């Protein structure tokens, strides 16, 4: 995990230097401005109290309130939360949202907790961080192993503390509590839009494209459906256990029906390949949509895809990026490709502030506009400045926070 922050800082520094900023700006933006560590006592169902450790990082609020998810996971740690808050600044910068980046997490295993214990933990977290968050300060959202129910409890707790209804305090809420249509599938929809743009650059029609997706969870499964519906051939998918491959195209409808809520499906099949083999399949588009560090110095030479679109956070290492770029494979980096979730979260917040709700097609049209604009900006910097797509994305992403910090007179 240490690598994740260090490599982010290396690219942030390179991006800022290339943009002409000095060392003071790098010093400001290489770490979050604020990191709150909280201890949350929770009464468990057996009557005993357990104390959980949680974090909230706010990277930079020069542009506007900070924004980013809260993850519940046993591996949550300070370094990861810091790095993820920086990535949120980059995503918001590329999408041109009026936000800086934030991120939160609690060290816990929700799979081993009851519904009521999770509710008490969610409410306890909000009480612990309530001084530094709010609809105009820092707006949380779902992330790994948190969902719309947890957002509903958190919103309710914040509303009680503030003594008025505060739907704009958090996004990813259930529809009846002010959630937005299209939020659940927003990340995958954004990735699908990026695939279309990248295929255009390579002159390959989407309807002829052969697509491989690693991970069949929220991001991977919705994406498989969107690709299938658009006429592309999904020839490989995988989960944590194994991968499925059919060069004529997999039966996506049936796989979607049979997957469980954790995104596993390959255990129902005997004829499988490994995740490592999946990554090396001959295809037009490879989408890592599972976990970090999948394309590295060890396998980047063996990747046969023409395009890689990163739905997961951090699936390609810096050395992997260098090899992929040298081999002329078009890489659409995570901070651009997976921004659909935060963009529709922004739409949810805007709708909450207005008290006026949009149709799903309105959400989709606006999402497409923002994603395409982000892609064009990053691609233009990549070609004009002759830098790889990751550095180009960082340059576009960090520019707004740097400029806002300069204009406020902070640096
Ligand atoms: P998820 O938990 O719903 O699904 C994860 C999938 O990856 C599952 O199919 C799981 O079996 C598989 N997987 C887990 N470990 C694996 C391994 N070692 N090898 C291969 N497959 C493995 O998660 P998700 O929400 O779909 O997120 C996937 C990635 O996309 C993460 O990196 C996440 O940070 C990123 N992301 C998701 C969203 C979103 O809105 N869901 C937004 C931005 C980024």
Short mmCIF file of C-alpha atoms and ligand atoms in Angstrom, two decimals:
data_model
loop_
_atom_site.label_atom_id
_atom_site.label_comp_id
_atom_site.label_asym_id
_atom_site.label_seq_id
_atom_site.Cartn_x
_atom_site.Cartn_y
_atom_site.Cartn_z
CA UNK A 1 0.00 0.00 0.00
CA UNK A 2 2.92 2.27 0.66
CA UNK A 3 3.71 2.06 -3.06
CA UNK A 4 0.28 3.40 -3.97
CA UNK A 5 0.91 6.71 -2.19
CA UNK A 6 4.56 6.94 -3.26
CA UNK A 7 3.81 6.32 -6.93
CA UNK A 8 0.90 8.79 -6.83
CA UNK A 9 3.21 11.40 -5.33
CA UNK A 10 5.83 10.75 -8.02
CA UNK A 11 3.32 11.34 -10.83
CA UNK A 12 1.76 14.36 -9.06
CA UNK A 13 5.21 15.93 -8.74
CA UNK A 14 6.03 15.22 -12.40
CA UNK A 15 2.66 16.61 -13.52
CA UNK A 16 3.08 19.82 -11.50
CA UNK A 17 6.67 20.33 -12.71
CA UNK A 18 5.61 19.78 -16.33
CA UNK A 19 2.85 22.36 -15.81
CA UNK A 20 5.47 24.81 -14.53
CA UNK A 21 4.64 24.80 -10.80
CA UNK A 22 7.40 24.97 -8.19
CA UNK A 23 8.33 22.82 -5.22
CA UNK A 24 5.94 24.64 -2.82
CA UNK A 25 2.94 23.49 -4.85
CA UNK A 26 4.27 19.92 -4.89
CA UNK A 27 4.74 20.15 -1.13
CA UNK A 28 1.12 21.28 -0.71
CA UNK A 29 -0.49 18.72 -3.03
CA UNK A 30 1.56 15.60 -2.33
CA UNK A 31 -0.41 14.88 0.89
CA UNK A 32 -3.97 15.61 2.12
CA UNK A 33 -4.38 18.96 3.90
CA UNK A 34 -6.29 17.25 6.67
CA UNK A 35 -6.42 13.70 8.02
CA UNK A 36 -8.71 12.89 10.92
CA UNK A 37 -8.26 9.63 12.84
CA UNK A 38 -11.21 8.55 14.96
CA UNK A 39 -11.93 5.77 17.43
CA UNK A 40 -15.54 4.65 17.30
CA UNK A 41 -17.00 2.67 20.23
CA UNK A 42 -19.80 0.36 19.08
CA UNK A 43 -22.08 -1.74 21.28
CA UNK A 44 -22.06 -5.17 19.65
CA UNK A 45 -25.03 -7.57 19.67
CA UNK A 46 -23.46 -9.63 22.49
CA UNK A 47 -23.52 -6.55 24.77
CA UNK A 48 -19.74 -5.95 24.62
CA UNK A 49 -18.21 -2.74 23.26
CA UNK A 50 -15.73 -2.87 20.38
CA UNK A 51 -13.68 0.15 19.37
CA UNK A 52 -13.16 0.61 15.61
CA UNK A 53 -10.51 2.79 13.97
CA UNK A 54 -11.64 5.12 11.18
CA UNK A 55 -10.20 7.86 8.98
CA UNK A 56 -11.32 10.82 6.90
CA UNK A 57 -8.79 12.47 4.58
CA UNK A 58 -9.40 15.80 2.82
CA UNK A 59 -6.82 16.35 0.13
CA UNK A 60 -7.43 19.92 -1.00
CA UNK A 61 -10.49 22.16 -0.68
CA UNK A 62 -9.31 25.16 -2.70
CA UNK A 63 -11.79 24.38 -5.52
CA UNK A 64 -14.76 23.58 -3.27
CA UNK A 65 -15.94 21.00 -0.74
CA UNK A 66 -14.06 17.71 -0.73
CA UNK A 67 -15.79 14.59 -2.01
CA UNK A 68 -15.12 10.88 -1.84
CA UNK A 69 -16.29 7.49 -0.62
CA UNK A 70 -16.07 5.69 2.71
CA UNK A 71 -14.85 2.10 2.61
CA UNK A 72 -15.44 -0.58 5.23
CA UNK A 73 -12.65 -3.16 4.93
CA UNK A 74 -10.18 -4.99 7.20
CA UNK A 75 -7.23 -3.66 5.11
CA UNK A 76 -8.16 0.05 5.38
CA UNK A 77 -5.14 2.07 6.50
CA UNK A 78 -3.92 5.65 6.68
CA UNK A 79 -1.65 5.43 3.62
CA UNK A 80 -4.42 4.01 1.42
CA UNK A 81 -6.96 6.63 2.54
CA UNK A 82 -4.46 9.41 1.81
CA UNK A 83 -3.66 8.10 -1.69
CA UNK A 84 -7.33 7.58 -2.52
CA UNK A 85 -8.15 11.17 -1.46
CA UNK A 86 -5.50 12.46 -3.90
CA UNK A 87 -7.00 10.33 -6.69
CA UNK A 88 -10.39 11.88 -5.95
CA UNK A 89 -8.91 15.36 -6.50
CA UNK A 90 -7.62 14.12 -9.88
CA UNK A 91 -10.98 12.59 -10.88
CA UNK A 92 -12.88 15.75 -9.88
CA UNK A 93 -10.31 17.90 -11.71
CA UNK A 94 -10.57 15.91 -14.94
CA UNK A 95 -14.38 15.95 -14.84
CA UNK A 96 -14.26 19.67 -13.93
CA UNK A 97 -16.45 19.22 -10.83
CA UNK A 98 -16.52 22.00 -8.20
CA UNK A 99 -14.89 19.69 -5.64
CA UNK A 100 -11.57 18.67 -4.16
CA UNK A 101 -10.80 15.06 -3.22
CA UNK A 102 -11.67 13.30 0.02
CA UNK A 103 -11.79 9.69 1.22
CA UNK A 104 -12.71 7.81 4.36
CA UNK A 105 -12.55 4.34 5.76
CA UNK A 106 -13.11 2.15 8.79
CA UNK A 107 -11.05 -0.93 9.65
CA UNK A 108 -13.78 -3.57 9.98
CA UNK A 109 -15.18 -6.63 8.24
CA UNK A 110 -18.84 -5.96 7.38
CA UNK A 111 -19.27 -9.60 6.27
CA UNK A 112 -18.85 -10.59 9.93
CA UNK A 113 -21.16 -7.93 11.40
CA UNK A 114 -24.93 -7.90 11.86
CA UNK A 115 -27.21 -5.34 10.23
CA UNK A 116 -27.70 -3.52 13.54
CA UNK A 117 -23.96 -3.51 14.35
CA UNK A 118 -23.31 -1.97 10.92
CA UNK A 119 -25.94 0.69 11.59
CA UNK A 120 -24.36 1.60 14.95
CA UNK A 121 -20.90 1.73 13.36
CA UNK A 122 -22.11 3.94 10.47
CA UNK A 123 -23.83 6.36 12.87
CA UNK A 124 -20.80 6.36 15.20
CA UNK A 125 -18.50 7.26 12.30
CA UNK A 126 -20.68 10.24 11.36
CA UNK A 127 -20.73 11.48 14.97
CA UNK A 128 -16.94 11.16 15.09
CA UNK A 129 -16.28 13.11 11.88
CA UNK A 130 -19.29 15.49 11.98
CA UNK A 131 -17.16 18.57 12.76
CA UNK A 132 -15.25 18.40 9.47
CA UNK A 133 -17.94 17.14 7.03
CA UNK A 134 -21.14 18.65 5.64
CA UNK A 135 -22.94 19.47 2.37
CA UNK A 136 -20.63 22.45 1.79
CA UNK A 137 -17.49 21.04 3.44
CA UNK A 138 -16.92 17.38 2.63
CA UNK A 139 -19.46 15.00 1.08
CA UNK A 140 -19.01 11.24 1.61
CA UNK A 141 -20.30 8.46 -0.71
CA UNK A 142 -20.23 4.65 -0.96
CA UNK A 143 -17.02 2.76 -1.70
CA UNK A 144 -15.75 -0.78 -1.12
CA UNK A 145 -18.31 -2.72 0.99
CA UNK A 146 -20.54 0.26 1.75
CA UNK A 147 -23.90 0.75 0.06
CA UNK A 148 -27.02 2.90 -0.18
CA UNK A 149 -28.39 1.59 3.17
CA UNK A 150 -25.21 2.70 4.96
CA UNK A 151 -25.48 6.09 3.22
CA UNK A 152 -29.11 6.37 4.45
CA UNK A 153 -28.06 5.75 8.10
CA UNK A 154 -25.21 8.22 7.79
CA UNK A 155 -27.48 10.88 6.27
CA UNK A 156 -30.05 10.33 9.02
CA UNK A 157 -27.42 10.64 11.77
CA UNK A 158 -26.02 13.85 10.28
CA UNK A 159 -29.54 15.29 9.93
CA UNK A 160 -30.21 14.55 13.61
CA UNK A 161 -26.96 16.20 14.73
CA UNK A 162 -27.68 19.32 12.64
CA UNK A 163 -31.40 19.26 13.47
CA UNK A 164 -32.53 19.60 9.86
CA UNK A 165 -32.85 17.27 6.90
CA UNK A 166 -29.53 17.20 5.03
CA UNK A 167 -29.78 15.02 1.90
CA UNK A 168 -26.81 16.85 0.33
CA UNK A 169 -24.51 15.64 3.12
CA UNK A 170 -23.88 12.32 1.37
CA UNK A 171 -24.41 10.73 -2.07
CA UNK A 172 -25.23 7.20 -3.20
CA UNK A 173 -28.45 7.30 -1.17
CA UNK A 174 -31.55 5.20 -1.93
CA UNK A 175 -33.85 6.88 -4.47
CA UNK A 176 -36.59 7.66 -1.93
CA UNK A 177 -34.09 9.57 0.21
CA UNK A 178 -32.82 11.76 -2.61
CA UNK A 179 -30.59 9.36 -4.55
CA UNK A 180 -30.09 9.91 -8.28
CA UNK A 181 -31.30 7.69 -11.07
CA UNK A 182 -28.36 6.05 -12.82
CA UNK A 183 -26.02 6.20 -9.79
CA UNK A 184 -25.64 2.42 -9.32
CA UNK A 185 -24.37 1.76 -12.85
CA UNK A 186 -22.60 5.14 -13.30
CA UNK A 187 -19.02 3.88 -13.03
CA UNK A 188 -19.60 1.14 -15.63
CA UNK A 189 -21.48 3.53 -17.90
CA UNK A 190 -18.55 5.94 -17.74
CA UNK A 191 -16.10 3.13 -18.54
CA UNK A 192 -18.28 2.10 -21.53
CA UNK A 193 -18.15 5.69 -22.83
CA UNK A 194 -14.34 5.66 -22.49
CA UNK A 195 -14.12 2.36 -24.38
CA UNK A 196 -16.12 3.87 -27.22
CA UNK A 197 -13.83 6.94 -27.38
CA UNK A 198 -10.65 4.85 -27.26
CA UNK A 199 -11.94 2.48 -29.99
CA UNK A 200 -12.67 5.53 -32.16
CA UNK A 201 -9.03 6.59 -31.87
CA UNK A 202 -7.95 3.12 -33.03
CA UNK A 203 -10.57 3.00 -35.81
CA UNK A 204 -12.35 -0.08 -34.42
CA UNK A 205 -16.19 -0.05 -34.37
CA UNK A 206 -17.69 -0.97 -30.96
CA UNK A 207 -19.94 -3.55 -32.62
CA UNK A 208 -16.85 -5.47 -33.83
CA UNK A 209 -14.82 -5.13 -30.66
CA UNK A 210 -13.65 -8.11 -28.61
CA UNK A 211 -13.66 -7.17 -24.93
CA UNK A 212 -12.09 -8.86 -21.89
CA UNK A 213 -13.14 -7.79 -18.37
CA UNK A 214 -11.31 -8.76 -15.18
CA UNK A 215 -13.77 -8.67 -12.23
CA UNK A 216 -17.51 -9.29 -12.33
CA UNK A 217 -18.64 -7.11 -9.41
CA UNK A 218 -20.48 -3.80 -9.56
CA UNK A 219 -18.19 -2.24 -12.17
CA UNK A 220 -17.38 -5.38 -14.23
CA UNK A 221 -20.86 -6.88 -14.45
CA UNK A 222 -22.70 -3.68 -15.45
CA UNK A 223 -19.94 -3.04 -17.98
CA UNK A 224 -20.30 -6.55 -19.46
CA UNK A 225 -24.01 -5.86 -19.92
CA UNK A 226 -23.43 -2.46 -21.56
CA UNK A 227 -20.81 -3.96 -23.92
CA UNK A 228 -23.07 -6.90 -24.77
CA UNK A 229 -26.06 -4.58 -25.38
CA UNK A 230 -23.90 -2.41 -27.68
CA UNK A 231 -23.11 -5.46 -29.83
CA UNK A 232 -19.49 -5.92 -28.70
CA UNK A 233 -18.26 -9.46 -28.07
CA UNK A 234 -17.31 -10.07 -24.42
CA UNK A 235 -14.89 -12.98 -24.84
CA UNK A 236 -13.51 -13.16 -21.28
CA UNK A 237 -14.59 -12.32 -17.74
CA UNK A 238 -13.20 -13.29 -14.34
CA UNK A 239 -13.71 -13.18 -10.59
CA UNK A 240 -11.44 -13.79 -7.61
CA UNK A 241 -11.39 -17.56 -8.28
CA UNK A 242 -10.85 -17.96 -12.03
CA UNK A 243 -11.77 -16.71 -15.51
CA UNK A 244 -14.09 -17.78 -18.34
CA UNK A 245 -13.15 -17.53 -22.02
CA UNK A 246 -15.02 -18.12 -25.26
CA UNK A 247 -13.64 -16.65 -28.47
CA UNK A 248 -17.18 -16.55 -29.96
CA UNK A 249 -18.45 -14.44 -27.03
CA UNK A 250 -19.74 -15.45 -23.57
CA UNK A 251 -23.44 -15.71 -22.70
CA UNK A 252 -23.48 -12.53 -20.62
CA UNK A 253 -27.22 -12.59 -19.78
CA UNK A 254 -26.89 -16.01 -18.22
CA UNK A 255 -23.69 -15.09 -16.32
CA UNK A 256 -25.40 -11.99 -14.92
CA UNK A 257 -28.32 -14.15 -13.75
CA UNK A 258 -26.04 -16.63 -12.06
CA UNK A 259 -23.48 -14.34 -10.36
CA UNK A 260 -23.76 -13.90 -6.60
CA UNK A 261 -23.83 -10.57 -4.74
CA UNK A 262 -20.01 -10.60 -4.32
CA UNK A 263 -19.48 -10.85 -8.10
CA UNK A 264 -18.49 -14.53 -8.23
CA UNK A 265 -19.71 -16.87 -10.96
CA UNK A 266 -16.76 -18.95 -12.24
CA UNK A 267 -17.19 -21.55 -9.46
CA UNK A 268 -20.21 -22.82 -11.44
CA UNK A 269 -17.97 -23.87 -14.37
CA UNK A 270 -15.33 -26.56 -14.82
CA UNK A 271 -13.70 -25.22 -17.99
CA UNK A 272 -11.88 -22.15 -16.68
CA UNK A 273 -8.60 -20.29 -17.19
CA UNK A 274 -6.58 -18.27 -14.67
CA UNK A 275 -6.77 -14.50 -14.14
CA UNK A 276 -3.18 -14.26 -15.40
CA UNK A 277 -4.17 -16.02 -18.66
CA UNK A 278 -7.22 -13.78 -18.98
CA UNK A 279 -5.06 -10.64 -18.90
CA UNK A 280 -2.98 -12.02 -21.78
CA UNK A 281 -5.89 -12.91 -24.12
CA UNK A 282 -5.82 -11.57 -27.68
CA UNK A 283 -8.52 -8.86 -27.69
CA UNK A 284 -9.25 -5.26 -28.66
CA UNK A 285 -10.08 -3.94 -25.19
CA UNK A 286 -8.88 -5.18 -21.80
CA UNK A 287 -10.68 -3.76 -18.76
CA UNK A 288 -9.14 -4.46 -15.36
CA UNK A 289 -12.18 -3.99 -13.08
CA UNK A 290 -11.12 -5.92 -9.97
CA UNK A 291 -8.12 -4.91 -7.86
CA UNK A 292 -4.82 -3.01 -7.98
CA UNK A 293 -1.40 -4.06 -9.36
CA UNK A 294 -2.56 -6.45 -12.09
CA UNK A 295 -0.47 -5.16 -15.02
CA UNK A 296 3.14 -4.96 -13.91
CA UNK A 297 6.71 -5.21 -15.24
CA UNK A 298 6.23 -9.01 -15.10
CA UNK A 299 3.34 -9.31 -17.57
CA UNK A 300 3.06 -5.99 -19.47
CA UNK A 301 5.14 -7.37 -22.38
CA UNK A 302 2.67 -10.23 -22.77
CA UNK A 303 -0.54 -8.17 -22.95
CA UNK A 304 -2.11 -8.52 -26.43
CA UNK A 305 -4.93 -5.96 -26.08
CA UNK A 306 -4.87 -2.86 -28.29
CA UNK A 307 -6.55 -0.74 -25.61
CA UNK A 308 -6.57 -0.93 -21.79
CA UNK A 309 -9.33 0.94 -19.96
CA UNK A 310 -8.79 0.97 -16.18
CA UNK A 311 -12.09 0.59 -14.33
CA UNK A 312 -10.32 -0.50 -11.13
CA UNK A 313 -8.25 1.87 -9.02
CA UNK A 314 -4.52 1.39 -9.65
CA UNK A 315 -4.53 -1.82 -11.74
CA UNK A 316 -1.33 -0.88 -13.63
CA UNK A 317 1.97 -0.07 -11.91
CA UNK A 318 4.21 2.78 -13.09
CA UNK A 319 6.64 0.32 -14.74
CA UNK A 320 3.65 -1.47 -16.31
CA UNK A 321 2.44 1.89 -17.66
CA UNK A 322 5.85 2.58 -19.21
CA UNK A 323 5.95 -0.79 -21.01
CA UNK A 324 2.32 -0.52 -22.20
CA UNK A 325 2.94 3.01 -23.54
CA UNK A 326 6.17 1.96 -25.31
CA UNK A 327 4.24 -0.84 -27.01
CA UNK A 328 1.72 1.70 -28.34
CA UNK A 329 -1.21 0.21 -26.42
CA UNK A 330 -3.71 3.01 -25.70
CA UNK A 331 -4.19 3.25 -21.92
CA UNK A 332 -7.18 5.09 -20.47
CA UNK A 333 -6.09 5.62 -16.84
CA UNK A 334 -8.23 5.02 -13.75
CA UNK A 335 -8.56 8.67 -12.70
CA UNK A 336 -10.27 9.31 -16.04
CA UNK A 337 -11.97 5.97 -16.82
CA UNK A 338 -13.64 5.38 -13.45
CA UNK A 339 -14.85 8.96 -12.85
CA UNK A 340 -18.48 8.09 -13.75
CA UNK A 341 -19.33 7.32 -10.11
CA UNK A 342 -18.22 10.68 -8.73
CA UNK A 343 -19.80 12.54 -11.67
CA UNK A 344 -23.24 11.06 -10.97
CA UNK A 345 -22.62 11.65 -7.24
CA UNK A 346 -22.15 15.30 -8.15
CA UNK A 347 -25.46 15.18 -10.09
CA UNK A 348 -27.12 13.72 -6.99
CA UNK A 349 -25.79 16.58 -4.82
CA UNK A 350 -26.94 19.18 -7.38
CA UNK A 351 -30.41 17.61 -7.47
CA UNK A 352 -30.53 17.59 -3.64
CA UNK A 353 -29.53 21.27 -3.52
CA UNK A 354 -32.19 22.18 -6.09
CA UNK A 355 -34.86 19.81 -4.79
CA UNK A 356 -35.56 18.99 -8.43
CA UNK A 357 -34.90 15.51 -9.81
CA UNK A 358 -33.75 14.49 -13.29
CA UNK A 359 -34.76 11.60 -15.54
CA UNK A 360 -32.33 8.74 -16.14
CA UNK A 361 -31.76 9.82 -19.74
CA UNK A 362 -30.90 13.34 -18.55
CA UNK A 363 -28.33 11.86 -16.16
CA UNK A 364 -26.87 9.67 -18.94
CA UNK A 365 -26.60 12.54 -21.43
CA UNK A 366 -24.87 14.82 -18.94
CA UNK A 367 -22.56 11.98 -17.83
CA UNK A 368 -21.56 11.31 -21.43
CA UNK A 369 -20.81 15.01 -22.07
CA UNK A 370 -18.52 15.21 -19.06
CA UNK A 371 -16.72 11.92 -19.68
CA UNK A 372 -16.10 12.73 -23.37
CA UNK A 373 -14.85 16.22 -22.52
CA UNK A 374 -12.45 14.70 -19.96
CA UNK A 375 -11.21 12.12 -22.47
CA UNK A 376 -10.61 14.74 -25.16
CA UNK A 377 -8.67 16.99 -22.79
CA UNK A 378 -6.45 14.16 -21.56
CA UNK A 379 -5.90 12.81 -25.10
CA UNK A 380 -5.04 16.28 -26.36
CA UNK A 381 -2.41 16.79 -23.62
CA UNK A 382 -1.07 13.28 -24.33
CA UNK A 383 -0.53 14.00 -28.04
CA UNK A 384 0.46 17.69 -27.84
CA UNK A 385 2.87 17.38 -24.89
CA UNK A 386 4.02 13.86 -25.93
CA UNK A 387 3.47 12.44 -22.44
CA UNK A 388 1.85 9.10 -21.56
CA UNK A 389 -1.89 9.01 -20.87
CA UNK A 390 -1.41 8.62 -17.10
CA UNK A 391 0.79 11.69 -16.81
CA UNK A 392 -1.58 13.57 -19.14
CA UNK A 393 -4.53 12.65 -16.89
CA UNK A 394 -2.62 13.80 -13.79
CA UNK A 395 -1.72 17.08 -15.51
CA UNK A 396 -5.36 17.77 -16.40
CA UNK A 397 -6.57 16.52 -13.00
CA UNK A 398 -4.23 18.44 -10.71
CA UNK A 399 -4.28 21.73 -12.62
CA UNK A 400 -7.58 22.98 -11.16
CA UNK A 401 -6.59 22.36 -7.51
CA UNK A 402 -3.18 23.94 -8.10
CA UNK A 403 -4.62 26.99 -9.84
CA UNK A 404 -7.30 27.46 -7.16
CA UNK A 405 -4.67 27.15 -4.40
CA UNK A 406 -2.49 29.75 -6.18
CA UNK A 407 -5.37 32.19 -6.75
CA UNK A 408 -6.42 31.93 -3.10
CA UNK A 409 -2.89 32.98 -2.23
CA UNK A 410 -2.03 29.71 -0.45
CA UNK A 411 1.15 29.17 -2.46
P1 LIG B 1 -16.82 -5.49 -6.31
O1 LIG B 1 -16.38 -5.86 -4.94
O2 LIG B 1 -18.27 -5.32 -6.59
O3 LIG B 1 -16.26 -6.59 -7.37
C1 LIG B 1 -14.92 -6.96 -7.42
C2 LIG B 1 -14.77 -8.09 -8.46
O4 LIG B 1 -13.36 -8.41 -8.55
C3 LIG B 1 -15.46 -9.39 -8.05
O5 LIG B 1 -15.91 -10.07 -9.20
C4 LIG B 1 -14.32 -10.19 -7.39
O6 LIG B 1 -14.54 -11.60 -7.42
C5 LIG B 1 -13.16 -9.79 -8.27
N1 LIG B 1 -11.87 -9.95 -7.61
C6 LIG B 1 -11.55 -9.71 -6.30
N2 LIG B 1 -10.25 -10.03 -6.08
C7 LIG B 1 -9.76 -10.46 -7.26
C8 LIG B 1 -8.49 -10.94 -7.67
N3 LIG B 1 -7.47 -11.06 -6.80
N4 LIG B 1 -8.33 -11.30 -8.97
C9 LIG B 1 -9.36 -11.22 -9.84
N5 LIG B 1 -10.58 -10.78 -9.50
C10 LIG B 1 -10.77 -10.41 -8.23
O7 LIG B 1 -16.01 -4.17 -6.67
P2 LIG B 1 -16.40 -3.02 -7.72
O8 LIG B 1 -17.24 -2.01 -7.03
O9 LIG B 1 -16.86 -3.64 -8.99
O10 LIG B 1 -14.96 -2.34 -7.93
C11 LIG B 1 -13.96 -2.95 -8.74
C12 LIG B 1 -12.81 -1.97 -8.91
O11 LIG B 1 -13.32 -0.77 -9.51
C13 LIG B 1 -12.14 -1.52 -7.62
O12 LIG B 1 -10.77 -1.28 -7.87
C14 LIG B 1 -12.84 -0.24 -7.29
O13 LIG B 1 -12.04 0.59 -6.47
C15 LIG B 1 -13.00 0.34 -8.69
N6 LIG B 1 -14.06 1.35 -8.73
C16 LIG B 1 -15.36 1.01 -8.51
C17 LIG B 1 -16.32 2.00 -8.53
C18 LIG B 1 -17.77 1.64 -8.33
O14 LIG B 1 -18.60 2.57 -8.42
N7 LIG B 1 -18.13 0.39 -8.10
C19 LIG B 1 -15.97 3.33 -8.78
C20 LIG B 1 -14.63 3.66 -9.03
C21 LIG B 1 -13.67 2.64 -9.00
#
